[in-house]
mmCIF file of N, CA, C and O in Angstrom:
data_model
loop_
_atom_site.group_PDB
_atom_site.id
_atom_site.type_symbol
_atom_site.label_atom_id
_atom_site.label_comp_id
_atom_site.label_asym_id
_atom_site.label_seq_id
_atom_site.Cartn_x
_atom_site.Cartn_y
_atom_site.Cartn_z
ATOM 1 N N UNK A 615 0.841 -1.179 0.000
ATOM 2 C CA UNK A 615 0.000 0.000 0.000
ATOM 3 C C UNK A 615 0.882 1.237 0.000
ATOM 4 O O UNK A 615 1.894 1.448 0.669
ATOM 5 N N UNK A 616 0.297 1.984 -0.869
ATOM 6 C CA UNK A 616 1.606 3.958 -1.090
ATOM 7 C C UNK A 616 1.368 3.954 0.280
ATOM 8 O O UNK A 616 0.706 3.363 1.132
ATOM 9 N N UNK A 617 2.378 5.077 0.114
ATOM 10 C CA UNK A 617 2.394 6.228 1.195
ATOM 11 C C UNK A 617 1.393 7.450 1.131
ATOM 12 O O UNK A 617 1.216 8.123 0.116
ATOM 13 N N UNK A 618 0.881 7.613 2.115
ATOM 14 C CA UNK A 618 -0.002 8.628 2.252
ATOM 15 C C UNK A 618 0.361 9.924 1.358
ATOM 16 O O UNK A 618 1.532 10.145 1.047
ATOM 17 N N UNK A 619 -0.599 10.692 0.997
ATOM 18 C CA UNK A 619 0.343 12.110 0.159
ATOM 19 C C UNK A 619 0.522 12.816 1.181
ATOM 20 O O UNK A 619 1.541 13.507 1.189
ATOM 21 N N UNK A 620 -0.475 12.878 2.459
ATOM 22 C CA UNK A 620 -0.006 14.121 2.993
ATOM 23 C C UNK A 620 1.070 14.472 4.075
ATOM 24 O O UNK A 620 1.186 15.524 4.704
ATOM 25 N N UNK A 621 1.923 13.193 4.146
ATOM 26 C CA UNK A 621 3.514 13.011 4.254
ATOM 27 C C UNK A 621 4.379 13.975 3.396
ATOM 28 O O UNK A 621 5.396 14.513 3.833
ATOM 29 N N UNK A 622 3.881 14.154 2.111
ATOM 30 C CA UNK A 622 5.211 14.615 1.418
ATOM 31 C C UNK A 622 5.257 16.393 1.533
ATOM 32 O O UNK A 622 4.272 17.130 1.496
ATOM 33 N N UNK A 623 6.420 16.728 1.651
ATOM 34 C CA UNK A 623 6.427 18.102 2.077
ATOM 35 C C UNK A 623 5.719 19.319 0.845
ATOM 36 O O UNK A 623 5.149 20.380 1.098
ATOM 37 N N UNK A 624 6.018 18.684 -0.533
ATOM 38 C CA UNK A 624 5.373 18.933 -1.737
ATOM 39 C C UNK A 624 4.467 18.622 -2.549
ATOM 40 O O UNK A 624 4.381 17.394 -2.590
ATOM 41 N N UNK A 625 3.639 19.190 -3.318
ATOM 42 C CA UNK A 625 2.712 18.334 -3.980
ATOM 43 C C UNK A 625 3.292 17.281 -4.708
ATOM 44 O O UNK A 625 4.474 17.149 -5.024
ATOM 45 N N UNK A 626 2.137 16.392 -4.988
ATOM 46 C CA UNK A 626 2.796 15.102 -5.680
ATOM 47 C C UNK A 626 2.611 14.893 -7.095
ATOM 48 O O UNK A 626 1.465 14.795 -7.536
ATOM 49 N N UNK A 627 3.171 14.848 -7.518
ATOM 50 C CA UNK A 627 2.971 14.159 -9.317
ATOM 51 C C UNK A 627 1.507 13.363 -9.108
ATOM 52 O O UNK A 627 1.283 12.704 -8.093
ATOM 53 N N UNK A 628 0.391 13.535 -10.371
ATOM 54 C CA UNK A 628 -0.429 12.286 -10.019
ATOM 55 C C UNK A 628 -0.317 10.923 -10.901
ATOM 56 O O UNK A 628 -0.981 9.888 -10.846
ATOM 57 N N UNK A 629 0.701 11.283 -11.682
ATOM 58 C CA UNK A 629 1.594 10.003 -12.129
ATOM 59 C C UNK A 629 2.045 8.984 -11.331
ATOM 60 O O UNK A 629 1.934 7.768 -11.493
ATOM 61 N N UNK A 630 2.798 9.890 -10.056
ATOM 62 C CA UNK A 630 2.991 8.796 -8.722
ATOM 63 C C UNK A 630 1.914 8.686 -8.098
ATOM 64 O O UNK A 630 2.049 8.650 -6.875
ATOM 65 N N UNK A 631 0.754 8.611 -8.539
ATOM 66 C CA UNK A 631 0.121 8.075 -7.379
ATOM 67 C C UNK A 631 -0.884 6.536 -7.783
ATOM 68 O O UNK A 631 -1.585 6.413 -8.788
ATOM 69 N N UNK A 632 -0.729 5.702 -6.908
ATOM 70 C CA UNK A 632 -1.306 4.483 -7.125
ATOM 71 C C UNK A 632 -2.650 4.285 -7.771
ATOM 72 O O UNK A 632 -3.472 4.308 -6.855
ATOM 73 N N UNK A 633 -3.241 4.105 -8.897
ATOM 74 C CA UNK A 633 -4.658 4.397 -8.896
ATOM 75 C C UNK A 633 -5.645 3.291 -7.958
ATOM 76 O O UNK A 633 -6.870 3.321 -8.073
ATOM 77 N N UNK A 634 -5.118 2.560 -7.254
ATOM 78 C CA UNK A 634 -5.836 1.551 -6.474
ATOM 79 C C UNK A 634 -5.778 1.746 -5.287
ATOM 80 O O UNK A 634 -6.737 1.355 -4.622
ATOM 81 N N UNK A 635 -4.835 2.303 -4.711
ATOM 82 C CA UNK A 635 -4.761 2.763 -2.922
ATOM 83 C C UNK A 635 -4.803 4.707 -2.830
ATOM 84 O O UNK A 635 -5.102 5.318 -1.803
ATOM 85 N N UNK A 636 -4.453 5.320 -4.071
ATOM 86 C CA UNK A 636 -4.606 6.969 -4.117
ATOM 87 C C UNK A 636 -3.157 7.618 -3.323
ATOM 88 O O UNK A 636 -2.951 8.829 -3.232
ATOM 89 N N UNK A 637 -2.266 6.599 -2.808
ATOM 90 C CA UNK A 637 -1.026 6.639 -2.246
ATOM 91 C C UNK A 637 -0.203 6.886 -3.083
ATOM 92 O O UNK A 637 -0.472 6.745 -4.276
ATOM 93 N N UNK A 638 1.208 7.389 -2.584
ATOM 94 C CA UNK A 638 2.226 7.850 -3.744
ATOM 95 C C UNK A 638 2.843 6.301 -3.357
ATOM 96 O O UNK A 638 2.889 5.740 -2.263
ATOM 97 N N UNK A 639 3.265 5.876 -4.607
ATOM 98 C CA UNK A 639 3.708 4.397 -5.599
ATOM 99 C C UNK A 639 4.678 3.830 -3.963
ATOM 100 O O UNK A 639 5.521 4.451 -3.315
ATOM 101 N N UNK A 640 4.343 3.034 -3.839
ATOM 102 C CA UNK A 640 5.585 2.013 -3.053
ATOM 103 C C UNK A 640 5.939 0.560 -3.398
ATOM 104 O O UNK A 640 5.360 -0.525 -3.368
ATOM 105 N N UNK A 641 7.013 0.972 -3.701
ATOM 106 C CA UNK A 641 7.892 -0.670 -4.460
ATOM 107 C C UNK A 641 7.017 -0.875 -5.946
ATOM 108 O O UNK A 641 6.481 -1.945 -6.236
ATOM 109 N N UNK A 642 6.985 0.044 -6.606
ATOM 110 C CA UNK A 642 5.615 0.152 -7.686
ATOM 111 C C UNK A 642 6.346 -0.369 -8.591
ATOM 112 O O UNK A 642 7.574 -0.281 -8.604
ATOM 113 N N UNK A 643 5.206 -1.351 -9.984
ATOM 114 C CA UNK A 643 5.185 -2.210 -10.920
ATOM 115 C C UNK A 643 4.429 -1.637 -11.843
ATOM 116 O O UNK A 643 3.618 -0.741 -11.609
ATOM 117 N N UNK A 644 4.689 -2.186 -13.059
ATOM 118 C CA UNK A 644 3.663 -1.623 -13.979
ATOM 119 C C UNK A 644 3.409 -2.873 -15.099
ATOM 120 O O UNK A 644 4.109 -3.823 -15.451
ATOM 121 N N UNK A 645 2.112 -2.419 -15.467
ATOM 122 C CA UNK A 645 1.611 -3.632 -16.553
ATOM 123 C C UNK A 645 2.397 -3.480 -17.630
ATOM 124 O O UNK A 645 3.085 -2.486 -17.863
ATOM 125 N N UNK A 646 2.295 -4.607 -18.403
ATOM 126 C CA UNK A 646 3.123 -5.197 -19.315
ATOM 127 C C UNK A 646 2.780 -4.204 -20.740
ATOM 128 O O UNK A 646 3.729 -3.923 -21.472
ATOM 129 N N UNK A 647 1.776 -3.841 -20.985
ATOM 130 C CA UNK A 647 1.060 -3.393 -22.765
ATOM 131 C C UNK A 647 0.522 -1.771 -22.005
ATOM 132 O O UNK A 647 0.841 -0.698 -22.518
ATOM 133 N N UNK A 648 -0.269 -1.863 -20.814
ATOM 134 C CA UNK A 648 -0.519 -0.243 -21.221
ATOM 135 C C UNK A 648 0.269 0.968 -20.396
ATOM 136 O O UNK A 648 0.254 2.184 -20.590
ATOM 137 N N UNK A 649 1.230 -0.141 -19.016
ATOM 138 C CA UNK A 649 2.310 0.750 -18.395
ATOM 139 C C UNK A 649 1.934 1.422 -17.653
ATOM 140 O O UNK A 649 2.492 2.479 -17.356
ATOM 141 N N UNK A 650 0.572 0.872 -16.997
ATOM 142 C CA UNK A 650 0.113 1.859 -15.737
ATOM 143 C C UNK A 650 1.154 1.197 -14.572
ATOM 144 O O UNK A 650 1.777 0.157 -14.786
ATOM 145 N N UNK A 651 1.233 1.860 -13.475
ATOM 146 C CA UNK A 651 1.956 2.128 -12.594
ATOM 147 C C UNK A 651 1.000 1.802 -11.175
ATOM 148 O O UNK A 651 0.102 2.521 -10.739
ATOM 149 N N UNK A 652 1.441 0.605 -10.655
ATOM 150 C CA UNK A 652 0.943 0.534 -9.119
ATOM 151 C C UNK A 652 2.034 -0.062 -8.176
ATOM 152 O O UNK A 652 2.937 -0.834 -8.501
ATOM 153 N N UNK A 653 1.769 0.452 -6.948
ATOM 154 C CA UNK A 653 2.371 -0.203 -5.682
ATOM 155 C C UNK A 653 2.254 -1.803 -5.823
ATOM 156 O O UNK A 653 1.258 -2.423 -6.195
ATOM 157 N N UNK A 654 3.175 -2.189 -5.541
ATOM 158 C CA UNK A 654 3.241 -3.516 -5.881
ATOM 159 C C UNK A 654 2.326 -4.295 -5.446
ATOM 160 O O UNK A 654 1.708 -5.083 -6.162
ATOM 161 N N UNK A 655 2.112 -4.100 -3.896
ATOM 162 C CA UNK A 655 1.292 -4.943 -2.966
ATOM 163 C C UNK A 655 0.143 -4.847 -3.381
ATOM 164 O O UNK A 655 -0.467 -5.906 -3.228
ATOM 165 N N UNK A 656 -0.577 -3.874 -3.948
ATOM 166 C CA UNK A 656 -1.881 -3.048 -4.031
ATOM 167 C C UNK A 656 -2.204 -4.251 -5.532
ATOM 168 O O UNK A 656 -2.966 -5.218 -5.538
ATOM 169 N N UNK A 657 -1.332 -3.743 -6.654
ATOM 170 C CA UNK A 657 -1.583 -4.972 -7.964
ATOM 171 C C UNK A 657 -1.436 -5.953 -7.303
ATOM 172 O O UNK A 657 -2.592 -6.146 -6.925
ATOM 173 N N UNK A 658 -0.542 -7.129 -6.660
ATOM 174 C CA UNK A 658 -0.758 -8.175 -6.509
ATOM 175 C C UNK A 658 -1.882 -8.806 -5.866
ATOM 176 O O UNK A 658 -2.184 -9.993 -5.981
ATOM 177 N N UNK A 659 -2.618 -7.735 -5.024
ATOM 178 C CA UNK A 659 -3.372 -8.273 -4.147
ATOM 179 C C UNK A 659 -5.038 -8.032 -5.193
ATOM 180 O O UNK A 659 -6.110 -8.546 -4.874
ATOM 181 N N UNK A 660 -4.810 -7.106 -6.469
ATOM 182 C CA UNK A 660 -5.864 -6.775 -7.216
ATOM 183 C C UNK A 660 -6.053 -8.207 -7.822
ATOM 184 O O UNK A 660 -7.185 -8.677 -7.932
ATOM 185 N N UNK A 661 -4.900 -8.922 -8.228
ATOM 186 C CA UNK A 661 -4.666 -9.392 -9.973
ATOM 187 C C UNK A 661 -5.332 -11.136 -8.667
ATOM 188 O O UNK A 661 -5.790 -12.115 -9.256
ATOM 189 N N UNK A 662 -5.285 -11.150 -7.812
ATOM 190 C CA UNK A 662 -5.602 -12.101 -6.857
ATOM 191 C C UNK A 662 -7.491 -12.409 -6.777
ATOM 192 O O UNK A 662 -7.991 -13.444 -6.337
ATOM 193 N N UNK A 663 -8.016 -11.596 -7.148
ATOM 194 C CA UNK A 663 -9.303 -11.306 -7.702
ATOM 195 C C UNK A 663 -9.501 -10.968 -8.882
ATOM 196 O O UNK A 663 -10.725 -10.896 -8.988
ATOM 197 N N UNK A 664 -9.096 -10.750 -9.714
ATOM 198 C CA UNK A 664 -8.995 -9.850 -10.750
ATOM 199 C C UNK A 664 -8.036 -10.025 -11.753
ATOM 200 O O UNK A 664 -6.994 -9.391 -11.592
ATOM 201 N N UNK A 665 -8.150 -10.889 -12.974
ATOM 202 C CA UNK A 665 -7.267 -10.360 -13.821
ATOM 203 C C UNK A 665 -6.719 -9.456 -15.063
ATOM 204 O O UNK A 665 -6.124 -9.804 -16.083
ATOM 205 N N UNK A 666 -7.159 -8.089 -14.583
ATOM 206 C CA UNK A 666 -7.037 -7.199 -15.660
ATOM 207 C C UNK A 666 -5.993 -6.310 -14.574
ATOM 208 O O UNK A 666 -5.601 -6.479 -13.419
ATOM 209 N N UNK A 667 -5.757 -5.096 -15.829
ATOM 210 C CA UNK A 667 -4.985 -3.757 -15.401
ATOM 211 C C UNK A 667 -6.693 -2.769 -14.759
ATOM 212 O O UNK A 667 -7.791 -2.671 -15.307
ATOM 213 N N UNK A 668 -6.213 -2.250 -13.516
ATOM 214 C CA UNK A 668 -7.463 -1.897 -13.144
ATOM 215 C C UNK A 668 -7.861 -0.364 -13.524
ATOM 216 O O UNK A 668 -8.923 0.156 -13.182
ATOM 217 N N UNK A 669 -7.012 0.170 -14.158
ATOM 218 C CA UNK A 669 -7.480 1.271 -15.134
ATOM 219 C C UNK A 669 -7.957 1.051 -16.388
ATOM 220 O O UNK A 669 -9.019 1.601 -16.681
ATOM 221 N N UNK A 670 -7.332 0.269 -17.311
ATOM 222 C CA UNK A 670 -8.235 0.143 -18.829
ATOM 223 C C UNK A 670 -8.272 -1.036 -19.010
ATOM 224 O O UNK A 670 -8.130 -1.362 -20.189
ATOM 225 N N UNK A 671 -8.520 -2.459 -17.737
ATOM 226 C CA UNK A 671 -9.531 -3.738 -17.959
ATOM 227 C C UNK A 671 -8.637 -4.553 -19.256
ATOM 228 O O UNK A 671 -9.195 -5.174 -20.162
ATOM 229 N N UNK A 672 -7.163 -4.394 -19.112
ATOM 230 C CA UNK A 672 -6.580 -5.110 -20.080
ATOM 231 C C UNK A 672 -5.947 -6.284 -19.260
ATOM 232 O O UNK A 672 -5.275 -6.231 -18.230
ATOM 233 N N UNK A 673 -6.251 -7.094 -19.822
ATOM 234 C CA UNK A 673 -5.836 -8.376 -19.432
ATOM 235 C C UNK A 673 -4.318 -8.594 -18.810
ATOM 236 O O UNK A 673 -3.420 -8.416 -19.633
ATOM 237 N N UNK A 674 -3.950 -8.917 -17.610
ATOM 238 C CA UNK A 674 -2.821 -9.032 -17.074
ATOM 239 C C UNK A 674 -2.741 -10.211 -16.053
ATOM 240 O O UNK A 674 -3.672 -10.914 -15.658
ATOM 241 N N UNK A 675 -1.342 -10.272 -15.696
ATOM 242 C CA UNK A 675 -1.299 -11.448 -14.601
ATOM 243 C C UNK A 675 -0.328 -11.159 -14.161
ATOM 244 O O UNK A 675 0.322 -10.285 -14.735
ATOM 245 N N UNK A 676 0.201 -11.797 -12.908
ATOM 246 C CA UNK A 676 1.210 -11.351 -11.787
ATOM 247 C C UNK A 676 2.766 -11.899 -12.413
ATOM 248 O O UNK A 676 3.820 -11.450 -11.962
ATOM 249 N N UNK A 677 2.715 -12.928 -13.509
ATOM 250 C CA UNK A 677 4.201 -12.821 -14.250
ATOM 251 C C UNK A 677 4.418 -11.893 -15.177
ATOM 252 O O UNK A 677 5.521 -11.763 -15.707
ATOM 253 N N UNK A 678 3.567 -11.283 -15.416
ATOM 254 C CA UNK A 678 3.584 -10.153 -16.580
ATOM 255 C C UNK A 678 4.019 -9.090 -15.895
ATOM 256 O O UNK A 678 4.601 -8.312 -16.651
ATOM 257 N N UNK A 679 3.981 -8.694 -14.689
ATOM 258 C CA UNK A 679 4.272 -7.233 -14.325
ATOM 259 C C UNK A 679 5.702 -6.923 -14.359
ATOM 260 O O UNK A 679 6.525 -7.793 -14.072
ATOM 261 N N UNK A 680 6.081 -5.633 -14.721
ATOM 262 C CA UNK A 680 7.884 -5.475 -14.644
ATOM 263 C C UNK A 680 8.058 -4.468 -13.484
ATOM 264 O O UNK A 680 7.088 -4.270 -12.752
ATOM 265 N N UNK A 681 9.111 -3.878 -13.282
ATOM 266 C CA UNK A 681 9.785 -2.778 -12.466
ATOM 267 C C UNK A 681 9.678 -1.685 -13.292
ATOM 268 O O UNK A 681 10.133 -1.699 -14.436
ATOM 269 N N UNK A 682 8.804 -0.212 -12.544
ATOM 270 C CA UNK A 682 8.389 0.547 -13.495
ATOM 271 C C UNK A 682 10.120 1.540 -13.574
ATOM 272 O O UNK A 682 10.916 1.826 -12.680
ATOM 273 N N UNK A 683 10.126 1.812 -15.034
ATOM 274 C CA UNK A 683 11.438 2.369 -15.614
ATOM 275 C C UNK A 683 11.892 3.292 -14.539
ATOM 276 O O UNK A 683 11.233 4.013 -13.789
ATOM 277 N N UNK A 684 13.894 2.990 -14.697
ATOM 278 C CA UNK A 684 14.359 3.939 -14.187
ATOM 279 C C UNK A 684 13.904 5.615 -13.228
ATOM 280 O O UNK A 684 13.752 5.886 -12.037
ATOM 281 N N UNK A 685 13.804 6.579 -14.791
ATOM 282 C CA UNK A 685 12.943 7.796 -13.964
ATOM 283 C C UNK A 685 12.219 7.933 -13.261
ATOM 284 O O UNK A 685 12.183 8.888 -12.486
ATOM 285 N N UNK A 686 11.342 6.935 -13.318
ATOM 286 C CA UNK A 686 9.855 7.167 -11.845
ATOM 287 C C UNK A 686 10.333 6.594 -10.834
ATOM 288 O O UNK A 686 9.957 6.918 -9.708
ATOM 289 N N UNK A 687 11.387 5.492 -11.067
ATOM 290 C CA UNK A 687 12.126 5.620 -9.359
ATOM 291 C C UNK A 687 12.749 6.785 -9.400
ATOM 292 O O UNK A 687 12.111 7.667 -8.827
ATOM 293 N N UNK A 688 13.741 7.119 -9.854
ATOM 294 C CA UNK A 688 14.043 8.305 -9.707
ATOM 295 C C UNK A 688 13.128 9.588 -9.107
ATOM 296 O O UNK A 688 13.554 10.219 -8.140
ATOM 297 N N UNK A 689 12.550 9.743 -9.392
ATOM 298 C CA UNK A 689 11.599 10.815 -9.248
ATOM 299 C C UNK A 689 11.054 10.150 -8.258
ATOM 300 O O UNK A 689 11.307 10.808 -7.249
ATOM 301 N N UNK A 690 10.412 9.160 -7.956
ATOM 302 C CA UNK A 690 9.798 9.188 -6.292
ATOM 303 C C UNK A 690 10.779 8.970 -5.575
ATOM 304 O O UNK A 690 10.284 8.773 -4.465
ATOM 305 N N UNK A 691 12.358 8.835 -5.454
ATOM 306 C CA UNK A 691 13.214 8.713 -5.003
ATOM 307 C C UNK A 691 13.356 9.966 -3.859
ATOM 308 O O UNK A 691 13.457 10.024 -2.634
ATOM 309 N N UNK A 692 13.298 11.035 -5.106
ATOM 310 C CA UNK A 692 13.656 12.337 -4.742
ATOM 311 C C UNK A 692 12.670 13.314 -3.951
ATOM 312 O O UNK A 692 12.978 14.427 -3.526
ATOM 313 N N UNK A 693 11.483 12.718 -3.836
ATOM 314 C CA UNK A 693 10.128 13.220 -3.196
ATOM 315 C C UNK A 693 10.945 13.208 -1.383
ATOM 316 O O UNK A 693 11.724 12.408 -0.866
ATOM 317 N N UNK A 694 10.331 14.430 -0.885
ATOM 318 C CA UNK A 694 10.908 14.845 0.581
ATOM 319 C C UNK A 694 9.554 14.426 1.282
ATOM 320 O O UNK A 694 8.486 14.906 0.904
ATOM 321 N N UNK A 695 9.652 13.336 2.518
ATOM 322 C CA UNK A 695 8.947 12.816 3.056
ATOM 323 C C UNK A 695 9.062 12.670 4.719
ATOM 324 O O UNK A 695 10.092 12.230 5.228
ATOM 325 N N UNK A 696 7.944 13.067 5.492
ATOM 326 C CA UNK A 696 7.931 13.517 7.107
ATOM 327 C C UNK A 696 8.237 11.746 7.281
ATOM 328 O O UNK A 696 8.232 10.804 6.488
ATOM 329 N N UNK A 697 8.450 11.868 8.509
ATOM 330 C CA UNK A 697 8.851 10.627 9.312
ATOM 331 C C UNK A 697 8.024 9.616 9.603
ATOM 332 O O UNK A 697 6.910 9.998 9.959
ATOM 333 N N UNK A 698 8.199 8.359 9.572
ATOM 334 C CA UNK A 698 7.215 7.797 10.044
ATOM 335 C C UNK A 698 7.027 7.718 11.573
ATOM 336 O O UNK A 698 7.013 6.550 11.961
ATOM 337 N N UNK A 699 6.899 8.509 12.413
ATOM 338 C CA UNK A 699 7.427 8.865 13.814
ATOM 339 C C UNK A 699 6.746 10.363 13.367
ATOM 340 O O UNK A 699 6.918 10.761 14.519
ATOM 341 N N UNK A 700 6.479 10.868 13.080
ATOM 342 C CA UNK A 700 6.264 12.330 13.278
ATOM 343 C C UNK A 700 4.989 12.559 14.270
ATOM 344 O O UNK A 700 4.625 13.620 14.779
ATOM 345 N N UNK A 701 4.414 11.255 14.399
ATOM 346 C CA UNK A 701 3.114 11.850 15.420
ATOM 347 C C UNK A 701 3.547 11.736 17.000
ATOM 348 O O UNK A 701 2.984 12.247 17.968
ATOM 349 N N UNK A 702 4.679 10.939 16.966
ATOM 350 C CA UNK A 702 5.726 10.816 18.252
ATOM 351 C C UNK A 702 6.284 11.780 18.393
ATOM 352 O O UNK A 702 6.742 11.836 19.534
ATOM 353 N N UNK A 703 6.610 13.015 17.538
ATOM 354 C CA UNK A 703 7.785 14.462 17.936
ATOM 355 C C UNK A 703 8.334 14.168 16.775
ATOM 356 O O UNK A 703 7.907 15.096 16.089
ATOM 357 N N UNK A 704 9.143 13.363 15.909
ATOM 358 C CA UNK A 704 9.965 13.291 14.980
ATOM 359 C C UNK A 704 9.574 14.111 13.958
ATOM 360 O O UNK A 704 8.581 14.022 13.236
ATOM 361 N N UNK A 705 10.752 15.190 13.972
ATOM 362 C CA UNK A 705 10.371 16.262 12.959
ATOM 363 C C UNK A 705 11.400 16.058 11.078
ATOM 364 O O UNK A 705 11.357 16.870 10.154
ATOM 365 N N UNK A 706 11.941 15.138 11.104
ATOM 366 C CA UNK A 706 12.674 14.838 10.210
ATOM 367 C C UNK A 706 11.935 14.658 9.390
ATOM 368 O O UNK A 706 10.811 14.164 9.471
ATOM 369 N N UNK A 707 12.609 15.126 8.308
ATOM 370 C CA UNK A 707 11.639 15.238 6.635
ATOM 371 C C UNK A 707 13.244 14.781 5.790
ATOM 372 O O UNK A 707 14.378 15.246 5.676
ATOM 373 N N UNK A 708 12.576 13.763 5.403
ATOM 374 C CA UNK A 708 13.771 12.811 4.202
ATOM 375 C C UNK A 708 13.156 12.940 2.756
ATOM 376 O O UNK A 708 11.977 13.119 2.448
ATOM 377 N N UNK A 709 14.477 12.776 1.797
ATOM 378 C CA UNK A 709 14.550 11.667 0.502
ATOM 379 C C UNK A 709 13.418 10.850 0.667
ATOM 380 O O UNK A 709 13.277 10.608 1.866
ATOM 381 N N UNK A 710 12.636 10.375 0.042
ATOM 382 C CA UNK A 710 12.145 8.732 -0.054
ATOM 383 C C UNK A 710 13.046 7.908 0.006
ATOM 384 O O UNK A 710 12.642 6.914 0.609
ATOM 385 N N UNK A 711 14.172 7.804 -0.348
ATOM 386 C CA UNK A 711 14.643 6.220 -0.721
ATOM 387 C C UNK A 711 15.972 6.486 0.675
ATOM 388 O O UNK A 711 17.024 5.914 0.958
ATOM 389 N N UNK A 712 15.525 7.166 1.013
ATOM 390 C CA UNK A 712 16.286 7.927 2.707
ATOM 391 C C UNK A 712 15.892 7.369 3.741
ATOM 392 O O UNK A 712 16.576 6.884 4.643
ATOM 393 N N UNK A 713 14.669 7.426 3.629
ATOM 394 C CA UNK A 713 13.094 7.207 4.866
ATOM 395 C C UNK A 713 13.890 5.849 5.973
ATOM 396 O O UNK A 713 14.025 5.802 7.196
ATOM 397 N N UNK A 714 14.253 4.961 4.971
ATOM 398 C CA UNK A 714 14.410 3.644 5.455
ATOM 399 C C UNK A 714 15.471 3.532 6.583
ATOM 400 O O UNK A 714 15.270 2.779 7.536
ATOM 401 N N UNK A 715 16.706 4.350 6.468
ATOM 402 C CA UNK A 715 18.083 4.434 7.272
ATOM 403 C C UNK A 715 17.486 5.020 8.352
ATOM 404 O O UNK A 715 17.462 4.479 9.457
ATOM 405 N N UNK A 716 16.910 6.289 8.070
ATOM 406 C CA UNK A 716 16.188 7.112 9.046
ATOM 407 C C UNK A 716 15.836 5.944 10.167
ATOM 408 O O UNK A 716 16.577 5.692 11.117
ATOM 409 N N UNK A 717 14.567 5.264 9.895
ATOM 410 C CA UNK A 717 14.222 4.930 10.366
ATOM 411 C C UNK A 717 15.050 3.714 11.219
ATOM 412 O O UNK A 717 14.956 3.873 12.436
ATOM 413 N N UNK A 718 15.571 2.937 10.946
ATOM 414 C CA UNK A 718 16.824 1.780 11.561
ATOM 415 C C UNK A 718 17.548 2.676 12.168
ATOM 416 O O UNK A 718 17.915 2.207 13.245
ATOM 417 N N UNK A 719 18.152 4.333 11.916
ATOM 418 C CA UNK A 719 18.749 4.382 12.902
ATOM 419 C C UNK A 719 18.417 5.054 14.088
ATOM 420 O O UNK A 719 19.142 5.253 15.063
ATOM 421 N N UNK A 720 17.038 5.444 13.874
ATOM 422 C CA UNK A 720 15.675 5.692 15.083
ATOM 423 C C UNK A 720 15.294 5.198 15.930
ATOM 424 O O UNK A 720 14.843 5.623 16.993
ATOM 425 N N UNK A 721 15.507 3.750 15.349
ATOM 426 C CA UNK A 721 15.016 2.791 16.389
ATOM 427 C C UNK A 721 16.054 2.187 17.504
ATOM 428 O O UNK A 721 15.652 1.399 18.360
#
């Protein structure tokens, strides 16, 4: 399931955002023919009921999905994101692909 948007210190692309959870993309995949873009967990758990792309009903399955290209990691890479701790005091605002150290060395 994304990350909430209203974590990120900036607005969000709505490119990054999952069309099945409305979250910005986490660990995100994309269909094979029309290249929509979801959080991984969110498609696998669709295509488990369901076997289409759940924006334009094109036929898909869970070996078909790839790693969506370079740039859109990139780019949600670079998205500045509050803590997961921030309702505890934690005022730290990270990288996305930051979040994770943050957090291990928080704990």
């Amino acid at each position: 399931m994304g990350f909430e948007v209203g974590r990120f210190s900036d607005p969000v692309d709505e490119e990054l955002i999952c069309p099945i959870c409305s979250g910005v993309l986490e660990e995100p995949l994309q269909a094979p023919n029309c290249e929509h873009a979801f959080c991984g967990a969110c498609i696998n758990e669709w295509l488990t009921r369901q076997p289409t792309c759940p924006v334009d009903r094109g036929a898909i399955t869970p070996n078909q999905l790839k790693p969506v290209p370079r740039i859109l990691r990139n780019l949600l890479s670079r998205l500045e994101i509050n803590c997961d701790n921030a309702s505890f005091g934690c005022t730290a605002v990270h990288k996305l692909d930051l979040l994770q150290n943050h957090l291990q060395v928080d704990s």
